[in-house]
Amino acid sequence: MAERKTLLIPSLLDDWFPLLRYAFASERWEPVLLDGDWREAESLGMRHVHNDLCVPFVLITGQVLAALRSGMYEPGRTGVLISQAGDACRGSCLIRLLRKVLDREGFSQVQLLSLNVRGIDRGAALPVGPRMALRARAALFWGDALAAMVHQTRPYEASSGAADALRRKWLDLLGRDLAKDRGLSGRAILRRCREMAADFRRLPVKAGRRQVIAVTGDIYTKNCHLGNRDLVRWLEAHGCETAVNGMSWYVLYYIDTHLDVWPRPARLGGKLLGAHLERLQRGMLDTLRAAGFTALPPYWALKAQAAGLAPMSCALGAGWLMAAEMAGWVRSGRRKVLCCQSFGCLPGHICARGQYASLMRKLPGSLIVGVDFDPSTGEGTLESRIRMLLDEDLDLPFPRE
């Protein structure tokens, strides 16, 4: 058997990629997650791409170049995985733009692979099989559950670092399950969620409550510490608890809103897949709530609640799901919402920024603040925007549903 090549995976989903990487492992590829400091990635990326490109492209370019320049990876035996959502996202052109950068820098031997379901760059597509799909399904829901537990436990831990240590323990346990294709049935996935919940509930915590900031926005700036400049850690250091929604909602949203562009035979399969994933999502949510954790309603319930609040025909990028998440958090009692965007992202600005004022009028007692991440934006500017949210005293009654 040929020696496995290294598959570099740039940061995108902090709470999911440590598990999802096992889905990308094969006899040909050994996945390696890239990390690093956002300042270094941003500085290096900006020296090699046009400043009109979005933050994700700048940071991914910086991460990839830093890894290849380190000498740890042989170019001829290295690939880079790039996910492409399609739609109106400029990031869907990233694989072709990154190719030019790598060629200029002497890394023409590095292979670029595309992960998408839209048929983009077919010649560079990463093969997707049943084994990958089963691992990805488990990683999706385990990541959702683990993210909720960590975010709602870490601000109150009695011993500093205890929640992160427990997270590492479970990432190791779940990673071994995924590597050995063990416990990947729907029932086994939910059983692991219950075991995690019980473990986190046994963790000693301090009494008292912090103000909760719901973090929404596009996937990269909401779910990646590089994309949002370590926002969650910053909020926790300033006395806050963060509420961040899971990825299963986005997966269901993507299936639901893109069925009409799929070939006819794939539409039925997509509907069946969506129904199956929502059943698992409901089971995961039941487990979280039984253990005292909070989460947004299941996908279809959240979509029904969004009717009249957002244009449901807008499904570019995160589309109406961003507004639905903002409304869902407010209705659950998390009235302060920080919506993170990549500056210059057209779908994000239209589908999110254009709705802030309207949503606040329709949801009395809420406060929604948008923050744009861009290499040209200083840390002081970002902090002042976020402080507008933290320092505001919301004294209007707003009962939880």
Coordinates of C-alpha atoms in Angstrom, one line a residue:
M1 CA 0.0 0.0 0.0
A2 CA 1.3 3.5 -0.9
E3 CA 2.4 5.8 1.9
R4 CA -0.3 8.1 3.1
K5 CA -0.1 11.8 2.2
T6 CA -0.7 14.7 4.6
L7 CA -4.0 16.5 4.2
L8 CA -3.8 20.0 5.7
I9 CA -7.1 21.4 7.0
P10 CA -7.2 25.1 7.7
S11 CA -9.1 26.3 10.8
L12 CA -12.8 26.8 10.2
L13 CA -14.9 25.1 12.9
D14 CA -13.2 25.1 16.3
D15 CA -15.6 22.8 18.0
W16 CA -16.2 20.4 15.2
F17 CA -13.0 20.0 13.1
P18 CA -11.1 18.1 15.9
L19 CA -13.7 15.3 15.3
L20 CA -14.6 15.9 11.7
R21 CA -11.0 15.4 10.7
Y22 CA -11.5 11.7 11.2
A23 CA -14.1 11.7 8.5
F24 CA -11.4 12.9 6.0
A25 CA -8.9 10.2 7.0
S26 CA -8.4 7.4 4.4
E27 CA -5.9 5.0 3.1
R28 CA -4.6 7.9 1.0
W29 CA -4.8 10.9 3.3
E30 CA -3.7 11.6 6.9
P31 CA -5.5 14.8 8.1
V32 CA -3.7 17.5 10.0
L33 CA -5.5 20.4 11.6
L34 CA -3.8 23.8 11.2
D35 CA -3.9 26.3 14.0
G36 CA -1.9 29.4 15.0
D37 CA -2.3 33.0 16.0
W38 CA -4.7 35.2 14.0
R39 CA -2.2 38.1 13.9
E40 CA 0.5 36.0 12.2
A41 CA -2.0 34.3 9.8
E42 CA -3.5 37.7 8.9
S43 CA -0.1 39.4 8.4
L44 CA 1.3 36.6 6.2
G45 CA -2.0 36.3 4.2
M46 CA -2.2 40.0 3.5
R47 CA 1.3 40.0 1.9
H48 CA 0.1 37.5 -0.7
V49 CA -3.5 38.3 -1.5
H50 CA -5.5 41.4 -2.6
N51 CA -6.9 43.4 0.3
D52 CA -10.4 43.4 -1.2
L53 CA -10.7 39.6 -0.5
C54 CA -12.6 38.5 2.6
V55 CA -11.1 37.6 6.0
P56 CA -11.5 33.8 5.6
F57 CA -9.4 33.8 2.4
V58 CA -6.7 36.0 3.9
L59 CA -6.4 33.9 7.1
I60 CA -6.6 30.5 5.3
T61 CA -3.8 31.7 2.9
G62 CA -1.7 32.7 5.8
Q63 CA -2.2 29.4 7.6
V64 CA -1.4 27.3 4.6
L65 CA 1.7 29.3 3.7
A66 CA 3.0 29.2 7.3
A67 CA 2.6 25.4 7.4
L68 CA 4.3 24.8 4.1
R69 CA 7.2 27.2 4.9
S70 CA 7.8 25.4 8.2
G71 CA 9.5 22.5 6.4
M72 CA 7.4 20.0 8.2
Y73 CA 5.5 18.9 5.1
E74 CA 6.9 17.6 1.8
P75 CA 5.1 19.5 -0.9
G76 CA 4.8 16.5 -3.2
R77 CA 3.2 14.5 -0.5
T78 CA 0.9 17.2 0.9
G79 CA -2.7 18.4 0.1
V80 CA -4.9 21.2 1.4
L81 CA -8.6 20.7 1.9
I82 CA -10.8 23.7 0.9
S83 CA -14.6 23.6 1.7
Q84 CA -16.8 25.4 -0.8
A85 CA -20.4 26.3 0.0
G86 CA -21.2 27.7 -3.4
D87 CA -24.0 30.4 -3.6
A88 CA -22.7 33.9 -3.9
C89 CA -19.8 33.4 -1.6
R90 CA -16.4 34.5 -3.0
G91 CA -14.9 31.8 -0.9
S92 CA -16.1 29.3 -3.5
C93 CA -13.3 30.7 -5.7
L94 CA -10.7 30.3 -3.0
I95 CA -9.3 27.0 -4.3
R96 CA -8.4 28.7 -7.7
L97 CA -7.0 31.8 -6.1
L98 CA -5.0 29.8 -3.6
R99 CA -3.6 27.8 -6.4
K100 CA -2.0 30.9 -7.9
V101 CA -0.5 31.9 -4.6
L102 CA 1.0 28.5 -4.0
D103 CA 2.4 28.4 -7.5
R104 CA 4.1 31.8 -7.1
E105 CA 5.6 30.7 -3.7
G106 CA 7.1 27.5 -5.1
F107 CA 4.5 25.1 -3.8
S108 CA 3.1 24.0 -7.2
Q109 CA 3.4 20.3 -6.1
V110 CA 0.9 20.8 -3.3
Q111 CA -2.5 19.3 -4.2
L112 CA -5.7 21.3 -3.5
L113 CA -8.8 19.3 -2.8
S114 CA -12.4 20.7 -2.8
L115 CA -15.1 19.6 -0.4
N116 CA -18.6 20.6 -1.6
V117 CA -21.9 19.2 -2.7
R118 CA -22.5 21.6 -5.6
G119 CA -20.2 20.0 -8.2
I120 CA -17.7 22.9 -8.0
D121 CA -14.1 22.1 -9.2
R122 CA -15.0 18.5 -9.9
G123 CA -11.5 17.6 -10.9
A124 CA -10.2 18.5 -7.4
A125 CA -13.1 16.9 -5.4
L126 CA -12.3 14.9 -2.3
P127 CA -14.0 11.5 -2.7
V128 CA -17.0 11.1 -0.4
G129 CA -18.1 7.6 0.6
P130 CA -20.4 5.9 3.2
R131 CA -17.6 5.7 5.7
M132 CA -16.9 9.4 5.6
A133 CA -20.6 10.2 5.8
L134 CA -21.1 8.0 8.9
R135 CA -18.1 9.5 10.7
A136 CA -19.2 13.1 9.7
R137 CA -22.7 12.5 11.0
A138 CA -21.4 11.4 14.4
A139 CA -18.8 14.2 14.5
L140 CA -21.6 16.8 13.7
F141 CA -23.8 15.9 16.7
W142 CA -21.0 15.2 19.1
G143 CA -19.5 18.5 18.2
D144 CA -22.8 20.3 18.7
A145 CA -23.3 18.7 22.1
L146 CA -19.7 19.2 23.3
A147 CA -19.7 22.9 22.2
A148 CA -22.9 23.6 24.2
M149 CA -21.6 21.9 27.3
V150 CA -18.2 23.6 27.2
H151 CA -19.6 27.1 26.6
Q152 CA -22.1 26.8 29.4
T153 CA -19.7 25.2 31.9
R154 CA -16.3 26.9 31.4
P155 CA -17.3 30.4 32.7
Y156 CA -18.5 28.9 36.0
E157 CA -15.8 26.2 36.6
A158 CA -14.6 26.0 40.2
S159 CA -11.1 25.0 39.0
S160 CA -9.5 26.9 36.1
G161 CA -9.0 24.7 33.1
A162 CA -11.3 21.9 34.2
A163 CA -13.8 22.3 31.4
D164 CA -11.1 22.4 28.7
A165 CA -9.5 19.3 30.3
L166 CA -12.8 17.5 30.2
R167 CA -13.3 18.6 26.6
R168 CA -9.9 17.2 25.6
K169 CA -10.8 13.9 27.4
W170 CA -13.9 13.5 25.3
L171 CA -12.2 14.6 22.1
D172 CA -9.8 11.8 22.7
L173 CA -12.5 9.2 23.5
L174 CA -14.7 10.2 20.6
G175 CA -11.7 10.4 18.2
R176 CA -10.9 6.8 19.0
D177 CA -14.5 5.8 18.3
L178 CA -14.4 7.6 14.9
A179 CA -11.0 6.2 14.0
K180 CA -12.2 2.6 14.6
D181 CA -15.7 3.2 13.1
R182 CA -17.1 2.3 16.5
G183 CA -20.5 3.5 17.9
L184 CA -21.6 5.4 14.8
S185 CA -25.2 4.3 14.8
G186 CA -27.9 6.9 15.7
R187 CA -28.5 5.3 19.0
A188 CA -24.8 5.1 19.9
I189 CA -24.4 8.8 19.0
L190 CA -27.1 9.8 21.4
R191 CA -25.7 7.5 24.1
R192 CA -22.3 9.2 23.9
C193 CA -24.1 12.6 24.2
R194 CA -25.8 11.4 27.4
E195 CA -22.4 10.2 28.8
M196 CA -20.8 13.6 28.0
A197 CA -23.7 15.5 29.6
A198 CA -23.4 13.4 32.8
D199 CA -19.7 14.0 32.9
F200 CA -20.0 17.8 32.5
R201 CA -22.7 17.9 35.1
R202 CA -20.4 16.3 37.7
L203 CA -17.8 19.1 37.2
P204 CA -17.7 21.5 40.2
V205 CA -18.9 25.0 39.4
K206 CA -19.2 28.3 41.2
A207 CA -22.5 29.9 42.2
G208 CA -23.7 32.9 40.4
R209 CA -24.7 33.9 36.8
R210 CA -22.9 36.0 34.2
Q211 CA -24.5 38.0 31.4
V212 CA -25.0 35.8 28.3
I213 CA -23.9 37.1 24.9
A214 CA -25.4 35.2 22.0
V215 CA -22.9 35.0 19.1
T216 CA -24.3 34.6 15.6
G217 CA -23.1 35.5 12.1
D218 CA -21.4 33.7 9.2
I219 CA -19.8 30.4 9.8
Y220 CA -16.2 31.5 9.8
T221 CA -16.4 34.5 12.0
K222 CA -18.9 32.8 14.4
N223 CA -17.1 29.4 14.7
C224 CA -13.4 30.0 14.2
H225 CA -11.1 31.7 16.7
L226 CA -8.9 33.0 13.9
G227 CA -11.9 34.5 12.1
N228 CA -13.2 36.3 15.2
R229 CA -9.8 37.0 16.9
D230 CA -10.5 34.7 19.9
L231 CA -13.8 36.4 20.6
V232 CA -15.2 33.7 22.9
R233 CA -12.1 33.7 25.2
W234 CA -12.3 37.6 25.2
L235 CA -15.9 37.6 26.2
E236 CA -15.3 35.0 29.0
A237 CA -12.4 37.0 30.3
H238 CA -14.7 40.0 30.5
G239 CA -17.3 38.2 32.7
C240 CA -19.6 36.8 30.0
E241 CA -21.0 33.4 29.0
T242 CA -21.4 32.9 25.3
A243 CA -24.2 31.1 23.5
V244 CA -23.2 29.8 20.1
N245 CA -25.6 27.6 18.0
G246 CA -24.5 24.2 16.7
M247 CA -23.7 23.2 13.1
S248 CA -26.5 20.7 12.6
W249 CA -28.9 23.7 12.1
Y250 CA -26.8 25.0 9.3
V251 CA -26.5 21.5 7.7
L252 CA -30.3 21.2 7.8
Y253 CA -30.8 24.7 6.5
Y254 CA -28.4 24.0 3.6
I255 CA -30.3 20.8 2.7
D256 CA -33.7 22.5 3.0
T257 CA -32.9 25.6 1.0
H258 CA -30.8 23.9 -1.8
L259 CA -33.0 20.9 -2.7
D260 CA -34.4 22.8 -5.7
V261 CA -31.0 23.1 -7.4
W262 CA -30.2 19.4 -7.0
P263 CA -30.9 16.8 -9.7
R264 CA -34.4 15.3 -9.3
P265 CA -33.2 11.9 -8.0
A266 CA -31.1 13.6 -5.3
R267 CA -34.0 15.7 -4.0
L268 CA -35.8 12.7 -2.5
G269 CA -32.6 11.5 -0.9
G270 CA -32.0 15.0 0.5
K271 CA -35.5 15.1 2.0
L272 CA -34.9 11.7 3.7
L273 CA -31.5 12.7 4.9
G274 CA -32.9 16.0 6.3
A275 CA -35.7 14.1 8.2
H276 CA -33.2 11.6 9.6
L277 CA -30.7 14.3 10.8
E278 CA -33.5 16.3 12.4
R279 CA -34.6 13.2 14.4
L280 CA -31.1 12.9 15.7
Q281 CA -31.0 16.6 16.4
R282 CA -34.1 16.4 18.5
G283 CA -32.6 13.5 20.4
M284 CA -29.5 15.5 21.1
L285 CA -31.5 18.5 22.3
D286 CA -33.6 16.3 24.6
T287 CA -30.3 15.1 26.1
L288 CA -28.9 18.6 26.6
R289 CA -32.1 19.9 28.2
A290 CA -32.5 16.9 30.5
A291 CA -29.0 17.7 31.8
G292 CA -29.8 21.4 32.4
F293 CA -28.1 22.8 29.3
T294 CA -29.9 25.2 26.9
A295 CA -30.1 25.3 23.1
L296 CA -32.2 26.7 20.3
P297 CA -35.3 24.9 19.2
P298 CA -34.9 22.1 16.6
Y299 CA -34.4 23.3 13.0
W300 CA -38.0 23.1 11.7
A301 CA -39.4 24.8 14.9
L302 CA -36.8 27.5 14.6
K303 CA -37.7 28.0 10.9
A304 CA -41.4 28.3 11.8
Q305 CA -40.6 31.0 14.4
A306 CA -38.6 33.0 11.9
A307 CA -41.6 33.4 9.6
G308 CA -42.4 37.1 9.4
L309 CA -39.1 38.2 10.8
A310 CA -36.9 37.6 7.8
P311 CA -37.3 37.1 4.1
M312 CA -37.4 33.3 3.9
S313 CA -36.5 33.4 0.2
C314 CA -33.0 34.7 1.1
A315 CA -30.8 31.6 1.3
L316 CA -27.4 32.9 0.2
G317 CA -24.7 32.1 2.7
A318 CA -26.3 31.7 6.1
G319 CA -29.3 33.7 4.7
W320 CA -32.4 33.8 6.9
L321 CA -30.9 31.3 9.3
M322 CA -28.9 34.2 10.8
A323 CA -32.0 36.2 11.6
A324 CA -33.7 33.0 12.9
E325 CA -30.8 32.3 15.3
M326 CA -30.9 35.9 16.5
A327 CA -34.6 35.8 17.2
G328 CA -34.3 32.3 18.7
W329 CA -31.7 33.5 21.3
V330 CA -33.7 36.6 22.2
R331 CA -36.9 34.5 22.7
S332 CA -35.0 32.1 24.9
G333 CA -34.0 35.0 27.2
R334 CA -30.5 35.8 25.7
R335 CA -31.4 39.3 24.7
K336 CA -27.9 40.5 23.8
V337 CA -26.8 39.3 20.4
L338 CA -23.5 39.9 18.7
C339 CA -23.6 39.2 15.0
C340 CA -20.2 38.6 13.5
Q341 CA -19.4 39.2 9.8
S342 CA -16.5 39.2 7.4
F343 CA -16.3 42.7 6.1
G344 CA -17.1 42.8 2.4
C345 CA -19.2 39.6 2.5
L346 CA -22.1 40.5 0.3
P347 CA -24.6 37.8 1.3
G348 CA -23.7 38.3 5.0
H349 CA -24.3 42.1 4.8
I350 CA -27.5 41.8 3.0
C351 CA -29.0 38.9 5.0
A352 CA -27.8 40.1 8.4
R353 CA -26.8 43.7 8.7
G354 CA -29.9 44.8 6.8
Q355 CA -32.1 43.1 9.4
Y356 CA -30.7 44.3 12.7
A357 CA -33.0 47.3 13.2
S358 CA -36.1 45.4 11.9
L359 CA -35.5 42.5 14.3
M360 CA -35.1 44.8 17.3
R361 CA -38.4 46.5 16.5
K362 CA -40.1 43.1 16.2
L363 CA -38.4 41.8 19.4
P364 CA -38.8 44.5 22.0
G365 CA -36.2 44.4 24.8
S366 CA -33.4 43.0 22.5
L367 CA -30.1 44.5 21.6
I368 CA -28.3 43.4 18.4
V369 CA -24.9 44.7 17.6
G370 CA -23.0 43.8 14.4
V371 CA -19.2 43.6 14.3
D372 CA -17.2 43.3 11.1
F373 CA -13.8 41.5 11.1
D374 CA -11.3 42.7 8.5
P375 CA -7.5 43.1 8.4
S376 CA -8.0 46.9 8.2
T377 CA -10.0 47.0 11.4
G378 CA -8.0 47.7 14.6
E379 CA -8.6 45.8 17.8
G380 CA -9.7 49.0 19.6
T381 CA -12.5 49.5 17.0
L382 CA -13.7 46.0 17.5
E383 CA -13.6 46.2 21.2
S384 CA -15.5 49.4 21.3
R385 CA -18.3 47.8 19.2
I386 CA -18.5 44.8 21.5
R387 CA -18.5 47.1 24.6
M388 CA -21.6 48.8 23.3
L389 CA -23.3 45.4 23.9
L390 CA -21.7 44.5 27.2
D391 CA -22.2 47.8 28.9
E392 CA -25.8 48.3 28.0
D393 CA -28.3 47.6 30.8
L394 CA -31.4 45.9 29.4
D395 CA -34.0 46.4 32.1
L396 CA -37.1 45.8 29.9
P397 CA -39.0 42.7 30.8
F398 CA -38.7 39.9 28.3
P399 CA -40.0 36.6 29.5
R400 CA -38.5 33.4 28.1
E401 CA -40.7 31.2 26.0

